[in-house]
Amino acid sequence: MAAAAEPGARAWLGGGSPLLGSPTSSPELGAGSRSRSGPGSGPGSGPERAGARPPGPAALGHIFRKVTLTKPTFCHLCSDFIWGLAGILCDACNFMSHEKCLKHVRTPCASVAPSLVHVPVAHCFGPRGLYKRKFCGVCRKGLEAPGLRCEVCELHVHLDCVPFACSDCRQCHRDGYRDHDLHLHHWREGNLPSGARCEVCRKTCGSSDVLAGLRCEWCGVQAHSVCSTALAPECTFGRLRTMVLPPACVRLLSRNFSKMHCFRISESATPEPGEGEDSVDASAPAGPGRELVVPESSKQTLKIFDGNDSVLRNHSRAITVPRQARNQEVLEAALRAYYITEDPQHFQLQALPQPAQAGDLGALGRFWSGGTVEEEGSRGPGAEMVEAWIIRARPRTQEVLKIYPAWLKVGVAYVSIRVTPQSTARTVVQEVLPLLGCQDEGPESFQLVEALMGSRQVQRTVLAAEEPLLDRLHDIRQTSLRQMGQTRFYVAENRAVAPRVSLFVGGLPPGLSLQEYSSLLDEAVASKAGLVSVSHVYSTQGAVVLDVACFAEAERLYMLVRDTSVHGRLLTALVLPDVLHTKLPPDCRPLLVFVNPKSGGLKGRDLLCSFRKLLNPHQVFELTNGGPLPGFHVFSQVPCFRVLVCGGDGTVGWVLAALEEMRHRLACPEPAVAILPLGTGNDLGRVLRWGAGYSGEDPFSVLVSVDEADAVLMDRWTILLDAHETGSGEDGVADAEPPKVVQMSNYCGIGIDAELSLDFHQAREEEPGKFTSRFHNKGVYVRVGLQKISHSRSLHREIRLQVERREVELPSIEGLIFINIPSWGSGADLWGSDSDSRFEKPRMDDGLLEVVGVTGVMHMGQVQGGLRSGIRIAQGAYFRVTLLKATPVQVDGEPWVQAPGHMIISAAGPKVHMLRKAKQKPKKSGTPKDVRAEGTPAPEGDSK
């Protein structure tokens, strides 16, 4: 076996030796030619070194046999049509092939795939969905029924196949074990995009008919499985290499946390396989090449359990066998159902009594203490009445076990040793070290670690020195034969990893001190003073970051904080990684991605999943889960990075406001910000050429456009809202509202413009499920506008305007709008393109705001239709607005009713650096609007 398989990925093994029992010499390969290379195989001849030579296809675990084809079938290796009536099928994983292609097979069977993973990494399965034209990575069948997909890699599986999925997800961070010298390709089979071409032979390598072809989940290179051996093993991260946060530069000790917690992915309510689900017929059509018809008179369906755990949970697999089938036939079908390719002689079937099937714990206890085992040939006519069976491993006096070297840098992937009743964890370590070339090391410096490689979570247990290993293996097999196939043993250095977990806690009262936050958390969740300390305080946002020096305490705090409310507000808890900024490559400029899943209907969630797969999930943040602050905290020490905001104008303003507050804490105080517009108006996105709204473009091309975008400057404005105390008059309020400050990037509207936004906002709050498309949202805007077409409030009589300390007389208007960019109301040019000697030509970075008035809804409609412009009133850098009565106000699309008082608008510190999409095709001459939209290019090194 190859000595250095890719960390976290399935090792696709090569080799040219012929299959054992090739179909050319034997028409059918039965149980006698099963591969015995799976984990925990039978007795061997003593210690052996693996990795001396590449194994042949037989070592890949397939159980090939010839089958008769009854419908059009394609080869899973070359994806070509299989002509004729015969094909070669693997009984375990349904791999279908031409006979001529067998010698080129590199894809391991699902039965042995866990043994080929160098570093097991669990998957993050999202909610079930219908994924058309996708294939299951375990059984290789199409996902015709709702299935699951990993949120981090391209694995798709049936719900019933989840327990058998290989824990070979991408390794996106260091987990406290070692540095990686090289980053290798992480290959994933099948489900390639349409038109995929092989990097080596340039021929089509994808298929919409079968699971075929390989794709690296980091760099995106695609190839045939045969051609992939010609590629260099090292991955360069491809076109997005400067934007990806390298896994070797991220550290996260995730001992007690699932990957869903580590990547801040909302856990779905998907039931575990078998809970509330009907048992799936494991011997139903085993691939596209055969069709199984089951006459009731000659077949029967049996429930098969693989151990005590599946009996307790009532998780079974169904097999269909002839009614007069011998025990050996039933046993082989049962083993295939659980992807077990070991010799059937090592197993036996045990009938499960009816009380045990019903979940009677007493009956289960009696059953486990000494049940009846059906021996070969004992199944008679009455045996068909027993509908539930359990597979048991026969007692073994010795076993050959694979021991992996963990992070030791040795020349083999594993060694195999004989385990006897006298073998303990200590004796195994003593026997393995010389085989690994570590004979000079003391055995007391090493330990034996058991890893259960579940598809959803990888659990590691350090075995006691005197633990009898043969008894341990027996107990695992009694619990679950499937778990035995997913259990691995490592020899690891006996050095304790200092626990350190960073927990972000948000939703706390703002404005408190370090001591006050510590006392508040002690009172709310009883944190242990010796193990928990506050490392960062974000007082204005009401958030802290905790350093926890104990894995168990970190898990307890995480679960407890998420269910705790302080002052009636539910707290937020996130597990945050550490970015090792000193290890970043010199040309690396990672992209920090913020996605608002509430924007753009369901597109936000799909983008979250896409960006997690294209980039490192640790650089993608969901804004509804803690806001922008956790992302900026994680990137606070990165010397150079960019930001991508996926959402509407309000979302962009939210992120820019958080950036302004965090600027003094960032090693890169002025990161350039790009926009993927998901809202309704998206005026800032239009100005920066990102379009009127996202309409399903390829996320990869979006990232390429961000990488090629130009940095420009844009003004930011501060609005101080200072409500006056008034009497209890008709429009008065009893008490003064406290002063507050808001930030503005696009525009600020007072009057009819804000009133329409407020009505729309309230309608969306009442029925958010209806506001999932821009077309519907604009329809609601039109309806609200028509309702107010005859409304008149004479705004010019209710407000006073000062520009640069000078009083400005207002014309008869219903709305007053301060604009910073040449786009308003979904792309309308409110200022107009006509030249005017009274004012300077507007720019988004000139330090000036333009003040425009509208006379009503009809005027606003004419402006949006391009028939008129607004009424130009003033231009300046400092404004004071006096509201004589409560008036609707909106800033960047966020509306409210402002009490009487003053509004002071002034420039907000330094200009922000935005990313403007590069032009696709040069134009002969730009329109005046294009010219005014372009800000001054940012200076070189703007993001540093």
PDB file of N, CA and C in Angstrom, residues 692-723:
ATOM      1  N   ALA A 692     -27.481  43.584 -11.061  1.00  0.00           N
ATOM      2  CA  ALA A 692     -28.736  43.922 -10.383  1.00  0.00           C
ATOM      3  C   ALA A 692     -29.120  42.903  -9.347  1.00  0.00           C
ATOM      4  N   GLY A 693     -28.510  41.727  -9.371  1.00  0.00           N
ATOM      5  CA  GLY A 693     -28.825  40.693  -8.398  1.00  0.00           C
ATOM      6  C   GLY A 693     -28.323  39.352  -8.882  1.00  0.00           C
ATOM      7  N   TYR A 694     -27.976  38.503  -7.949  1.00  0.00           N
ATOM      8  CA  TYR A 694     -27.469  37.180  -8.276  1.00  0.00           C
ATOM      9  C   TYR A 694     -28.587  36.334  -8.878  1.00  0.00           C
ATOM     10  N   SER A 695     -28.293  35.718 -10.009  1.00  0.00           N
ATOM     11  CA  SER A 695     -29.306  34.927 -10.706  1.00  0.00           C
ATOM     12  C   SER A 695     -28.807  33.535 -11.028  1.00  0.00           C
ATOM     13  N   GLY A 696     -27.973  32.981 -10.160  1.00  0.00           N
ATOM     14  CA  GLY A 696     -27.536  31.601 -10.324  1.00  0.00           C
ATOM     15  C   GLY A 696     -26.238  31.420 -11.079  1.00  0.00           C
ATOM     16  N   GLU A 697     -25.399  32.454 -11.164  1.00  0.00           N
ATOM     17  CA  GLU A 697     -24.121  32.300 -11.848  1.00  0.00           C
ATOM     18  C   GLU A 697     -23.254  31.271 -11.111  1.00  0.00           C
ATOM     19  N   ASP A 698     -22.303  30.713 -11.834  1.00  0.00           N
ATOM     20  CA  ASP A 698     -21.389  29.737 -11.256  1.00  0.00           C
ATOM     21  C   ASP A 698     -20.599  30.389 -10.122  1.00  0.00           C
ATOM     22  N   PRO A 699     -20.679  29.860  -8.890  1.00  0.00           N
ATOM     23  CA  PRO A 699     -19.932  30.479  -7.779  1.00  0.00           C
ATOM     24  C   PRO A 699     -18.433  30.544  -8.023  1.00  0.00           C
ATOM     25  N   PHE A 700     -17.893  29.581  -8.768  1.00  0.00           N
ATOM     26  CA  PHE A 700     -16.461  29.633  -9.072  1.00  0.00           C
ATOM     27  C   PHE A 700     -16.126  30.872  -9.890  1.00  0.00           C
ATOM     28  N   SER A 701     -16.951  31.184 -10.900  1.00  0.00           N
ATOM     29  CA  SER A 701     -16.699  32.379 -11.716  1.00  0.00           C
ATOM     30  C   SER A 701     -16.874  33.647 -10.893  1.00  0.00           C
ATOM     31  N   VAL A 702     -17.769  33.617  -9.905  1.00  0.00           N
ATOM     32  CA  VAL A 702     -17.918  34.772  -9.011  1.00  0.00           C
ATOM     33  C   VAL A 702     -16.621  35.012  -8.249  1.00  0.00           C
ATOM     34  N   LEU A 703     -16.018  33.942  -7.731  1.00  0.00           N
ATOM     35  CA  LEU A 703     -14.769  34.093  -6.990  1.00  0.00           C
ATOM     36  C   LEU A 703     -13.632  34.569  -7.890  1.00  0.00           C
ATOM     37  N   VAL A 704     -13.607  34.088  -9.124  1.00  0.00           N
ATOM     38  CA  VAL A 704     -12.584  34.565 -10.061  1.00  0.00           C
ATOM     39  C   VAL A 704     -12.762  36.058 -10.325  1.00  0.00           C
ATOM     40  N   SER A 705     -14.008  36.503 -10.470  1.00  0.00           N
ATOM     41  CA  SER A 705     -14.269  37.931 -10.684  1.00  0.00           C
ATOM     42  C   SER A 705     -13.833  38.751  -9.485  1.00  0.00           C
ATOM     43  N   VAL A 706     -14.027  38.235  -8.285  1.00  0.00           N
ATOM     44  CA  VAL A 706     -13.571  38.944  -7.087  1.00  0.00           C
ATOM     45  C   VAL A 706     -12.057  39.056  -7.084  1.00  0.00           C
ATOM     46  N   ASP A 707     -11.387  37.986  -7.493  1.00  0.00           N
ATOM     47  CA  ASP A 707      -9.924  38.004  -7.513  1.00  0.00           C
ATOM     48  C   ASP A 707      -9.394  39.010  -8.527  1.00  0.00           C
ATOM     49  N   GLU A 708     -10.127  39.207  -9.625  1.00  0.00           N
ATOM     50  CA  GLU A 708      -9.679  40.120 -10.676  1.00  0.00           C
ATOM     51  C   GLU A 708     -10.221  41.533 -10.511  1.00  0.00           C
ATOM     52  N   ALA A 709     -11.025  41.779  -9.493  1.00  0.00           N
ATOM     53  CA  ALA A 709     -11.669  43.081  -9.326  1.00  0.00           C
ATOM     54  C   ALA A 709     -10.662  44.160  -8.935  1.00  0.00           C
ATOM     55  N   ASP A 710     -11.024  45.411  -9.216  1.00  0.00           N
ATOM     56  CA  ASP A 710     -10.182  46.563  -8.888  1.00  0.00           C
ATOM     57  C   ASP A 710     -10.671  47.216  -7.607  1.00  0.00           C
ATOM     58  N   ALA A 711      -9.748  47.655  -6.790  1.00  0.00           N
ATOM     59  CA  ALA A 711     -10.098  48.336  -5.550  1.00  0.00           C
ATOM     60  C   ALA A 711     -10.343  49.823  -5.819  1.00  0.00           C
ATOM     61  N   VAL A 712     -11.470  50.348  -5.323  1.00  0.00           N
ATOM     62  CA  VAL A 712     -11.806  51.770  -5.428  1.00  0.00           C
ATOM     63  C   VAL A 712     -12.207  52.276  -4.052  1.00  0.00           C
ATOM     64  N   LEU A 713     -12.249  53.575  -3.909  1.00  0.00           N
ATOM     65  CA  LEU A 713     -12.597  54.187  -2.631  1.00  0.00           C
ATOM     66  C   LEU A 713     -14.051  54.638  -2.634  1.00  0.00           C
ATOM     67  N   MET A 714     -14.654  54.626  -1.448  1.00  0.00           N
ATOM     68  CA  MET A 714     -16.034  55.082  -1.304  1.00  0.00           C
ATOM     69  C   MET A 714     -16.192  55.780   0.038  1.00  0.00           C
ATOM     70  N   ASP A 715     -16.947  56.869   0.025  1.00  0.00           N
ATOM     71  CA  ASP A 715     -17.210  57.596   1.268  1.00  0.00           C
ATOM     72  C   ASP A 715     -18.160  56.810   2.159  1.00  0.00           C
ATOM     73  N   ARG A 716     -17.970  56.984   3.464  1.00  0.00           N
ATOM     74  CA  ARG A 716     -18.931  56.483   4.456  1.00  0.00           C
ATOM     75  C   ARG A 716     -19.374  57.675   5.290  1.00  0.00           C
ATOM     76  N   TRP A 717     -20.633  57.652   5.701  1.00  0.00           N
ATOM     77  CA  TRP A 717     -21.206  58.796   6.391  1.00  0.00           C
ATOM     78  C   TRP A 717     -21.806  58.373   7.730  1.00  0.00           C
ATOM     79  N   THR A 718     -21.676  59.272   8.701  1.00  0.00           N
ATOM     80  CA  THR A 718     -22.235  59.051  10.032  1.00  0.00           C
ATOM     81  C   THR A 718     -23.475  59.920  10.195  1.00  0.00           C
ATOM     82  N   ILE A 719     -24.537  59.315  10.707  1.00  0.00           N
ATOM     83  CA  ILE A 719     -25.773  60.051  10.976  1.00  0.00           C
ATOM     84  C   ILE A 719     -26.051  59.992  12.471  1.00  0.00           C
ATOM     85  N   LEU A 720     -26.020  61.138  13.116  1.00  0.00           N
ATOM     86  CA  LEU A 720     -26.336  61.240  14.533  1.00  0.00           C
ATOM     87  C   LEU A 720     -27.812  61.587  14.681  1.00  0.00           C
ATOM     88  N   LEU A 721     -28.542  60.734  15.367  1.00  0.00           N
ATOM     89  CA  LEU A 721     -29.981  60.925  15.588  1.00  0.00           C
ATOM     90  C   LEU A 721     -30.184  61.345  17.031  1.00  0.00           C
ATOM     91  N   ASP A 722     -30.587  62.608  17.215  1.00  0.00           N
ATOM     92  CA  ASP A 722     -30.733  63.169  18.561  1.00  0.00           C
ATOM     93  C   ASP A 722     -32.167  63.667  18.720  1.00  0.00           C
ATOM     94  N   ALA A 723     -33.032  62.827  19.283  1.00  0.00           N
ATOM     95  CA  ALA A 723     -34.436  63.203  19.474  1.00  0.00           C
ATOM     96  C   ALA A 723     -34.574  64.129  20.665  1.00  0.00           C
TER      97      ALA A 723
END
